[in-house]
PDB file of C-alpha atoms in Angstrom:
ATOM      1  CA  ASP A   1      19.103   0.063  -9.971  1.00 64.00           C
ATOM      2  CA  ALA A   2      15.331  -0.028 -10.310  1.00 82.00           C
ATOM      3  CA  GLY A   3      14.766  -0.798  -6.671  1.00 94.00           C
ATOM      4  CA  VAL A   4      12.498  -3.514  -5.348  1.00 97.00           C
ATOM      5  CA  ILE A   5       9.808  -4.345  -7.883  1.00 97.00           C
ATOM      6  CA  GLN A   6       6.408  -5.690  -6.880  1.00 98.00           C
ATOM      7  CA  SER A   7       3.504  -6.809  -9.001  1.00 97.00           C
ATOM      8  CA  PRO A   8       0.659  -6.316  -9.294  1.00 97.00           C
ATOM      9  CA  ARG A   9       0.294  -2.891  -7.663  1.00 97.00           C
ATOM     10  CA  HIS A  10      -3.413  -3.489  -7.068  1.00 97.00           C
ATOM     11  CA  GLU A  11      -5.371  -6.711  -6.861  1.00 97.00           C
ATOM     12  CA  VAL A  12      -9.087  -7.115  -6.333  1.00 98.00           C
ATOM     13  CA  THR A  13     -10.391 -10.633  -5.988  1.00 97.00           C
ATOM     14  CA  GLU A  14     -13.315 -12.548  -4.603  1.00 97.00           C
ATOM     15  CA  MET A  15     -13.221 -14.582  -1.457  1.00 97.00           C
ATOM     16  CA  GLY A  16     -11.987 -18.091  -2.080  1.00 97.00           C
ATOM     17  CA  GLN A  17      -9.783 -17.216  -5.029  1.00 97.00           C
ATOM     18  CA  GLU A  18      -6.047 -17.776  -5.124  1.00 97.00           C
ATOM     19  CA  VAL A  19      -3.852 -14.688  -5.050  1.00 98.00           C
ATOM     20  CA  THR A  20      -0.169 -14.558  -5.995  1.00 98.00           C
ATOM     21  CA  LEU A  21       1.993 -11.555  -5.229  1.00 98.00           C
ATOM     22  CA  ARG A  22       5.389 -11.181  -6.857  1.00 98.00           C
ATOM     23  CA  CYS A  23       8.629  -9.515  -5.860  1.00 98.00           C
ATOM     24  CA  LYS A  24      11.988  -8.878  -7.487  1.00 98.00           C
ATOM     25  CA  PRO A  25      14.575  -7.765  -4.925  1.00 98.00           C
ATOM     26  CA  ILE A  26      17.511  -5.484  -5.569  1.00 97.00           C
ATOM     27  CA  SER A  27      20.330  -7.388  -7.238  1.00 96.00           C
ATOM     28  CA  GLY A  28      22.995  -8.479  -4.786  1.00 94.00           C
ATOM     29  CA  HIS A  29      20.768  -8.320  -1.732  1.00 95.00           C
ATOM     30  CA  ASP A  30      20.874 -11.485   0.348  1.00 93.00           C
ATOM     31  CA  TYR A  31      17.762 -10.850   2.452  1.00 93.00           C
ATOM     32  CA  LEU A  32      14.168 -10.649   1.280  1.00 96.00           C
ATOM     33  CA  PHE A  33      11.204  -9.801   3.492  1.00 95.00           C
ATOM     34  CA  TRP A  34       7.436  -9.939   3.104  1.00 97.00           C
ATOM     35  CA  TYR A  35       5.338  -7.571   5.217  1.00 96.00           C
ATOM     36  CA  ARG A  36       1.633  -6.836   5.559  1.00 97.00           C
ATOM     37  CA  GLN A  37       0.322  -3.410   6.558  1.00 96.00           C
ATOM     38  CA  THR A  38      -3.141  -2.606   7.908  1.00 94.00           C
ATOM     39  CA  MET A  39      -4.498   0.282   9.913  1.00 88.00           C
ATOM     40  CA  MET A  40      -5.332  -1.992  12.812  1.00 88.00           C
ATOM     41  CA  ARG A  41      -2.131  -3.975  13.078  1.00 89.00           C
ATOM     42  CA  GLY A  42       0.448  -1.717  11.432  1.00 90.00           C
ATOM     43  CA  LEU A  43       3.371  -3.229   9.525  1.00 93.00           C
ATOM     44  CA  GLU A  44       3.837  -6.919  10.299  1.00 92.00           C
ATOM     45  CA  LEU A  45       6.675  -9.155   9.186  1.00 92.00           C
ATOM     46  CA  LEU A  46       5.283 -12.292   7.570  1.00 95.00           C
ATOM     47  CA  ILE A  47       8.425 -14.150   6.503  1.00 94.00           C
ATOM     48  CA  TYR A  48      11.992 -13.510   5.479  1.00 93.00           C
ATOM     49  CA  PHE A  49      14.609 -15.305   3.419  1.00 94.00           C
ATOM     50  CA  ASN A  50      18.401 -15.329   3.581  1.00 92.00           C
ATOM     51  CA  ASN A  51      20.112 -16.516   0.410  1.00 94.00           C
ATOM     52  CA  ASN A  52      16.774 -17.916  -0.836  1.00 95.00           C
ATOM     53  CA  VAL A  53      16.238 -19.982   2.333  1.00 94.00           C
ATOM     54  CA  PRO A  54      13.253 -19.169   4.576  1.00 94.00           C
ATOM     55  CA  ILE A  55      14.614 -18.192   7.989  1.00 88.00           C
ATOM     56  CA  ASP A  56      11.593 -17.084   9.991  1.00 86.00           C
ATOM     57  CA  ASP A  57       7.997 -17.681   8.935  1.00 91.00           C
ATOM     58  CA  SER A  58       6.468 -17.229  12.375  1.00 88.00           C
ATOM     59  CA  GLY A  59       4.544 -14.205  11.130  1.00 90.00           C
ATOM     60  CA  MET A  60       2.657 -16.111   8.457  1.00 94.00           C
ATOM     61  CA  PRO A  61      -0.955 -15.974   9.638  1.00 87.00           C
ATOM     62  CA  GLU A  62      -2.009 -19.501   8.754  1.00 84.00           C
ATOM     63  CA  ASP A  63      -1.651 -22.312   6.290  1.00 90.00           C
ATOM     64  CA  ARG A  64      -3.473 -20.356   3.631  1.00 95.00           C
ATOM     65  CA  PHE A  65      -0.325 -18.276   3.229  1.00 97.00           C
ATOM     66  CA  SER A  66       2.813 -19.607   1.572  1.00 97.00           C
ATOM     67  CA  ALA A  67       5.980 -17.966   0.250  1.00 98.00           C
ATOM     68  CA  LYS A  68       8.705 -19.183  -2.049  1.00 97.00           C
ATOM     69  CA  MET A  69      12.013 -17.878  -3.316  1.00 97.00           C
ATOM     70  CA  PRO A  70      13.120 -20.144  -6.164  1.00 97.00           C
ATOM     71  CA  ASN A  71      16.125 -17.962  -6.980  1.00 95.00           C
ATOM     72  CA  ALA A  72      17.896 -14.816  -5.859  1.00 95.00           C
ATOM     73  CA  SER A  73      15.872 -12.538  -8.097  1.00 96.00           C
ATOM     74  CA  PHE A  74      12.294 -13.660  -7.514  1.00 97.00           C
ATOM     75  CA  SER A  75       9.888 -14.409  -4.708  1.00 98.00           C
ATOM     76  CA  THR A  76       6.159 -15.060  -4.459  1.00 98.00           C
ATOM     77  CA  LEU A  77       3.615 -14.807  -1.673  1.00 98.00           C
ATOM     78  CA  LYS A  78       0.517 -16.895  -2.279  1.00 98.00           C
ATOM     79  CA  ILE A  79      -2.810 -16.836  -0.471  1.00 97.00           C
ATOM     80  CA  GLN A  80      -5.136 -19.746  -1.111  1.00 97.00           C
ATOM     81  CA  PRO A  81      -8.030 -19.449  -0.487  1.00 96.00           C
ATOM     82  CA  SER A  82      -8.218 -15.697   0.074  1.00 96.00           C
ATOM     83  CA  GLU A  83     -10.551 -14.156   2.670  1.00 96.00           C
ATOM     84  CA  PRO A  84     -11.797 -10.571   3.182  1.00 97.00           C
ATOM     85  CA  ARG A  85      -9.613 -10.216   6.298  1.00 95.00           C
ATOM     86  CA  ASP A  86      -6.551 -10.658   4.074  1.00 97.00           C
ATOM     87  CA  SER A  87      -7.232  -7.232   2.562  1.00 97.00           C
ATOM     88  CA  ALA A  88      -4.117  -5.129   3.209  1.00 97.00           C
ATOM     89  CA  VAL A  89      -1.064  -3.647   1.548  1.00 98.00           C
ATOM     90  CA  TYR A  90       1.662  -6.241   1.128  1.00 98.00           C
ATOM     91  CA  PHE A  91       5.240  -5.034   0.951  1.00 98.00           C
ATOM     92  CA  CYS A  92       8.369  -6.785  -0.171  1.00 98.00           C
ATOM     93  CA  ALA A  93      11.737  -5.480   1.027  1.00 96.00           C
ATOM     94  CA  SER A  94      15.350  -6.505   0.539  1.00 96.00           C
ATOM     95  CA  SER A  95      18.676  -5.785   2.193  1.00 93.00           C
ATOM     96  CA  LYS A  96      22.274  -6.741   1.611  1.00 92.00           C
ATOM     97  CA  HIS A  97      22.983  -7.664   5.201  1.00 83.00           C
ATOM     98  CA  TRP A  98      20.898  -7.879   8.322  1.00 74.00           C
ATOM     99  CA  ARG A  99      22.517  -4.702   9.646  1.00 71.00           C
ATOM    100  CA  ASP A 100      21.767  -2.754   6.534  1.00 80.00           C
ATOM    101  CA  GLU A 101      18.836  -0.661   5.470  1.00 86.00           C
ATOM    102  CA  GLN A 102      15.812  -2.510   4.154  1.00 91.00           C
ATOM    103  CA  TYR A 103      14.638  -1.204   0.784  1.00 95.00           C
ATOM    104  CA  PHE A 104      10.901  -1.503   0.368  1.00 96.00           C
ATOM    105  CA  GLY A 105       8.950  -1.962  -2.813  1.00 97.00           C
ATOM    106  CA  PRO A 106       5.878   0.162  -3.583  1.00 96.00           C
ATOM    107  CA  GLY A 107       3.538  -2.500  -2.225  1.00 97.00           C
ATOM    108  CA  THR A 108       0.559  -4.441  -3.545  1.00 98.00           C
ATOM    109  CA  ARG A 109      -2.841  -3.285  -2.365  1.00 97.00           C
ATOM    110  CA  LEU A 110      -5.003  -6.394  -2.036  1.00 98.00           C
ATOM    111  CA  THR A 111      -8.758  -6.198  -1.703  1.00 98.00           C
ATOM    112  CA  VAL A 112     -10.716  -9.392  -1.133  1.00 98.00           C
ATOM    113  CA  THR A 113     -14.464  -9.008  -1.506  1.00 97.00           C
TER     114      THR A 113
ATOM    115  CA  THR B   1       8.081 -10.777  19.896  1.00 52.00           C
ATOM    116  CA  GLN B   2       8.876  -7.463  21.502  1.00 58.00           C
ATOM    117  CA  LEU B   3       6.285  -4.707  21.124  1.00 83.00           C
ATOM    118  CA  LEU B   4       6.959  -1.102  20.189  1.00 91.00           C
ATOM    119  CA  GLU B   5       4.512   1.586  21.208  1.00 94.00           C
ATOM    120  CA  GLN B   6       4.565   4.827  19.264  1.00 96.00           C
ATOM    121  CA  SER B   7       2.991   8.070  20.407  1.00 96.00           C
ATOM    122  CA  PRO B   8       1.165  10.072  19.502  1.00 97.00           C
ATOM    123  CA  GLN B   9      -0.708   8.048  16.927  1.00 95.00           C
ATOM    124  CA  PHE B  10      -1.762  11.190  15.035  1.00 97.00           C
ATOM    125  CA  LEU B  11      -0.228  14.670  15.055  1.00 97.00           C
ATOM    126  CA  SER B  12      -1.367  17.712  13.088  1.00 97.00           C
ATOM    127  CA  ILE B  13       0.675  20.904  13.344  1.00 97.00           C
ATOM    128  CA  GLN B  14       1.364  24.137  11.510  1.00 97.00           C
ATOM    129  CA  GLU B  15       4.423  24.707   9.407  1.00 97.00           C
ATOM    130  CA  GLY B  16       7.279  26.112  11.502  1.00 97.00           C
ATOM    131  CA  GLU B  17       6.323  24.349  14.735  1.00 97.00           C
ATOM    132  CA  ASN B  18       8.543  21.882  16.568  1.00 98.00           C
ATOM    133  CA  LEU B  19       7.426  18.378  17.492  1.00 98.00           C
ATOM    134  CA  THR B  20       8.605  15.195  19.170  1.00 98.00           C
ATOM    135  CA  VAL B  21       7.355  11.663  18.608  1.00 98.00           C
ATOM    136  CA  TYR B  22       8.162   8.708  20.784  1.00 97.00           C
ATOM    137  CA  CYS B  23       8.884   5.019  20.440  1.00 97.00           C
ATOM    138  CA  ASN B  24       8.815   2.920  23.608  1.00 95.00           C
ATOM    139  CA  SER B  25       9.317  -0.688  24.563  1.00 93.00           C
ATOM    140  CA  SER B  26       9.696  -2.640  27.776  1.00 89.00           C
ATOM    141  CA  SER B  27      12.480  -4.683  26.201  1.00 87.00           C
ATOM    142  CA  VAL B  28      15.986  -4.005  24.934  1.00 90.00           C
ATOM    143  CA  PHE B  29      16.802  -3.855  21.223  1.00 90.00           C
ATOM    144  CA  SER B  30      20.151  -4.356  19.519  1.00 88.00           C
ATOM    145  CA  SER B  31      19.446  -1.253  17.462  1.00 90.00           C
ATOM    146  CA  LEU B  32      16.529   0.849  16.370  1.00 93.00           C
ATOM    147  CA  GLN B  33      15.584   2.266  13.003  1.00 93.00           C
ATOM    148  CA  TRP B  34      13.318   5.143  12.010  1.00 96.00           C
ATOM    149  CA  TYR B  35      11.468   5.106   8.690  1.00 96.00           C
ATOM    150  CA  ARG B  36       9.197   7.582   6.938  1.00 97.00           C
ATOM    151  CA  GLN B  37       6.400   6.366   4.710  1.00 96.00           C
ATOM    152  CA  GLU B  38       4.502   8.538   2.250  1.00 94.00           C
ATOM    153  CA  PRO B  39       1.066   7.607   0.864  1.00 89.00           C
ATOM    154  CA  GLY B  40       1.192   4.874  -1.763  1.00 89.00           C
ATOM    155  CA  GLU B  41       4.842   4.099  -1.122  1.00 93.00           C
ATOM    156  CA  GLY B  42       6.940   1.806   1.016  1.00 95.00           C
ATOM    157  CA  PRO B  43       8.819   3.007   4.118  1.00 95.00           C
ATOM    158  CA  VAL B  44      12.194   4.659   3.595  1.00 95.00           C
ATOM    159  CA  LEU B  45      14.929   4.462   6.214  1.00 94.00           C
ATOM    160  CA  LEU B  46      15.865   7.738   7.886  1.00 96.00           C
ATOM    161  CA  VAL B  47      18.387   6.591  10.476  1.00 95.00           C
ATOM    162  CA  THR B  48      19.665   3.684  12.565  1.00 93.00           C
ATOM    163  CA  VAL B  49      20.719   4.183  16.177  1.00 94.00           C
ATOM    164  CA  VAL B  50      22.827   1.517  17.829  1.00 92.00           C
ATOM    165  CA  THR B  51      24.412   2.746  21.055  1.00 92.00           C
ATOM    166  CA  GLY B  52      22.469   3.609  24.192  1.00 93.00           C
ATOM    167  CA  GLY B  53      22.299   7.392  24.537  1.00 94.00           C
ATOM    168  CA  GLU B  54      23.224   7.940  20.906  1.00 95.00           C
ATOM    169  CA  VAL B  55      22.006  11.115  19.204  1.00 97.00           C
ATOM    170  CA  LYS B  56      21.925  11.478  15.435  1.00 97.00           C
ATOM    171  CA  LYS B  57      20.964  14.529  13.420  1.00 97.00           C
ATOM    172  CA  LEU B  58      19.604  14.589   9.909  1.00 95.00           C
ATOM    173  CA  LYS B  59      19.116  18.251   8.970  1.00 95.00           C
ATOM    174  CA  ARG B  60      16.107  19.358  11.066  1.00 97.00           C
ATOM    175  CA  LEU B  61      15.505  15.875  12.474  1.00 97.00           C
ATOM    176  CA  THR B  62      17.144  14.720  15.716  1.00 98.00           C
ATOM    177  CA  PHE B  63      16.982  11.089  16.759  1.00 97.00           C
ATOM    178  CA  GLN B  64      17.857   9.838  20.217  1.00 97.00           C
ATOM    179  CA  PHE B  65      18.233   6.284  21.493  1.00 96.00           C
ATOM    180  CA  GLY B  66      17.526   5.798  25.171  1.00 95.00           C
ATOM    181  CA  ASP B  67      20.388   4.900  27.495  1.00 94.00           C
ATOM    182  CA  ALA B  68      18.870   1.485  28.130  1.00 93.00           C
ATOM    183  CA  ARG B  69      18.134   0.916  24.405  1.00 92.00           C
ATOM    184  CA  LYS B  70      14.434   0.478  25.135  1.00 93.00           C
ATOM    185  CA  ASP B  71      13.099   3.735  23.737  1.00 94.00           C
ATOM    186  CA  SER B  72      13.762   6.402  21.174  1.00 97.00           C
ATOM    187  CA  SER B  73      12.534   9.811  20.147  1.00 97.00           C
ATOM    188  CA  LEU B  74      12.405  11.842  16.965  1.00 98.00           C
ATOM    189  CA  HIS B  75      12.384  15.617  17.215  1.00 98.00           C
ATOM    190  CA  ILE B  76      11.645  17.802  14.209  1.00 98.00           C
ATOM    191  CA  THR B  77      12.539  21.479  14.331  1.00 98.00           C
ATOM    192  CA  ALA B  78      10.615  24.010  12.260  1.00 98.00           C
ATOM    193  CA  ALA B  79       8.448  21.431  10.519  1.00 97.00           C
ATOM    194  CA  GLN B  80       7.768  21.806   6.817  1.00 97.00           C
ATOM    195  CA  THR B  81       4.880  20.483   4.720  1.00 96.00           C
ATOM    196  CA  GLY B  82       7.336  18.050   3.150  1.00 95.00           C
ATOM    197  CA  ASP B  83       7.734  16.359   6.541  1.00 96.00           C
ATOM    198  CA  THR B  84       4.182  15.050   6.293  1.00 96.00           C
ATOM    199  CA  GLY B  85       4.065  11.271   6.430  1.00 96.00           C
ATOM    200  CA  LEU B  86       3.901   8.179   8.614  1.00 97.00           C
ATOM    201  CA  TYR B  87       6.917   7.849  10.904  1.00 98.00           C
ATOM    202  CA  LEU B  88       7.703   4.291  11.900  1.00 96.00           C
ATOM    203  CA  CYS B  89      10.213   3.020  14.405  1.00 96.00           C
ATOM    204  CA  ALA B  90      11.525  -0.527  14.170  1.00 93.00           C
ATOM    205  CA  GLY B  91      13.494  -2.483  16.722  1.00 91.00           C
ATOM    206  CA  VAL B  92      16.116  -5.038  15.748  1.00 87.00           C
ATOM    207  CA  GLU B  93      16.314  -8.269  17.739  1.00 82.00           C
ATOM    208  CA  LEU B  94      19.162 -10.660  17.133  1.00 78.00           C
ATOM    209  CA  MET B  95      17.855 -14.220  17.046  1.00 70.00           C
ATOM    210  CA  ASN B  96      21.238 -15.953  17.193  1.00 67.00           C
ATOM    211  CA  SER B  97      24.702 -15.114  18.438  1.00 63.00           C
ATOM    212  CA  GLY B  98      26.139 -15.182  14.939  1.00 61.00           C
ATOM    213  CA  GLY B  99      23.928 -12.284  13.912  1.00 57.00           C
ATOM    214  CA  SER B 100      22.728 -13.860  10.694  1.00 61.00           C
ATOM    215  CA  ASN B 101      19.143 -14.266  11.867  1.00 70.00           C
ATOM    216  CA  TYR B 102      17.234 -11.345  13.216  1.00 74.00           C
ATOM    217  CA  LYS B 103      13.804  -9.846  13.456  1.00 78.00           C
ATOM    218  CA  LEU B 104      12.666  -6.316  12.752  1.00 81.00           C
ATOM    219  CA  THR B 105       9.570  -5.327  14.719  1.00 87.00           C
ATOM    220  CA  PHE B 106       7.706  -2.202  13.679  1.00 91.00           C
ATOM    221  CA  GLY B 107       5.597   0.121  15.756  1.00 93.00           C
ATOM    222  CA  LYS B 108       2.248   1.225  14.309  1.00 94.00           C
ATOM    223  CA  GLY B 109       3.629   4.651  13.534  1.00 95.00           C
ATOM    224  CA  THR B 110       2.850   8.319  14.058  1.00 97.00           C
ATOM    225  CA  LEU B 111       0.922   9.952  11.242  1.00 96.00           C
ATOM    226  CA  LEU B 112       2.214  13.511  10.978  1.00 97.00           C
ATOM    227  CA  THR B 113       0.431  16.211   9.033  1.00 97.00           C
ATOM    228  CA  VAL B 114       2.144  19.556   8.619  1.00 97.00           C
ATOM    229  CA  ASN B 115      -0.267  22.229   7.464  1.00 97.00           C
ATOM    230  CA  PRO B 116       0.863  25.280   5.465  1.00 95.00           C
TER     231      PRO B 116
END
């Protein structure tokens, strides 16, 4: 298996623009997670899905952030409008069961100027 | 959300030395995971500890879960340059009795540098 795939790997955008991050989980995994990592706050869970259904979005910073999982093999995290404080590395991870290991993608480094 | 404090935040040692890093919380977790993250990559799971007092060994790495399941430690014997990375602990909270909904809370990590 190719592992969790994220795109793009790097994104530089101007404040106010819309940003869409993409994730393809490992086939057969029922759980998908979106995280954000910064030096100040560490690795934070934003939202996670079970069988394509959002279960906990309490980590989503504000209404500018939204996430979708239209099918078992694809998810998006959208920021609209983007702000400089959104600059971070965004990770997607998947797991087969809640008890199991989470497999992380390589991350998307987002810079908002 | 339960908080996990990791210490030290930074650690720089020479190859061959031993070290211990800590992960502490005031609350109880169902289980605790340790991950290692290398630059430009996502975290990779090293181990999961479930039972209070549990000790797990992974080659030169020894993981211990506190008796009360509130804290954990990672001890590395004879560190090698390949051990360099960010070590993250993550606590698992069950959000419902059925176990289908849960939350994984990460500490900020210990950045370990092993110098040759």
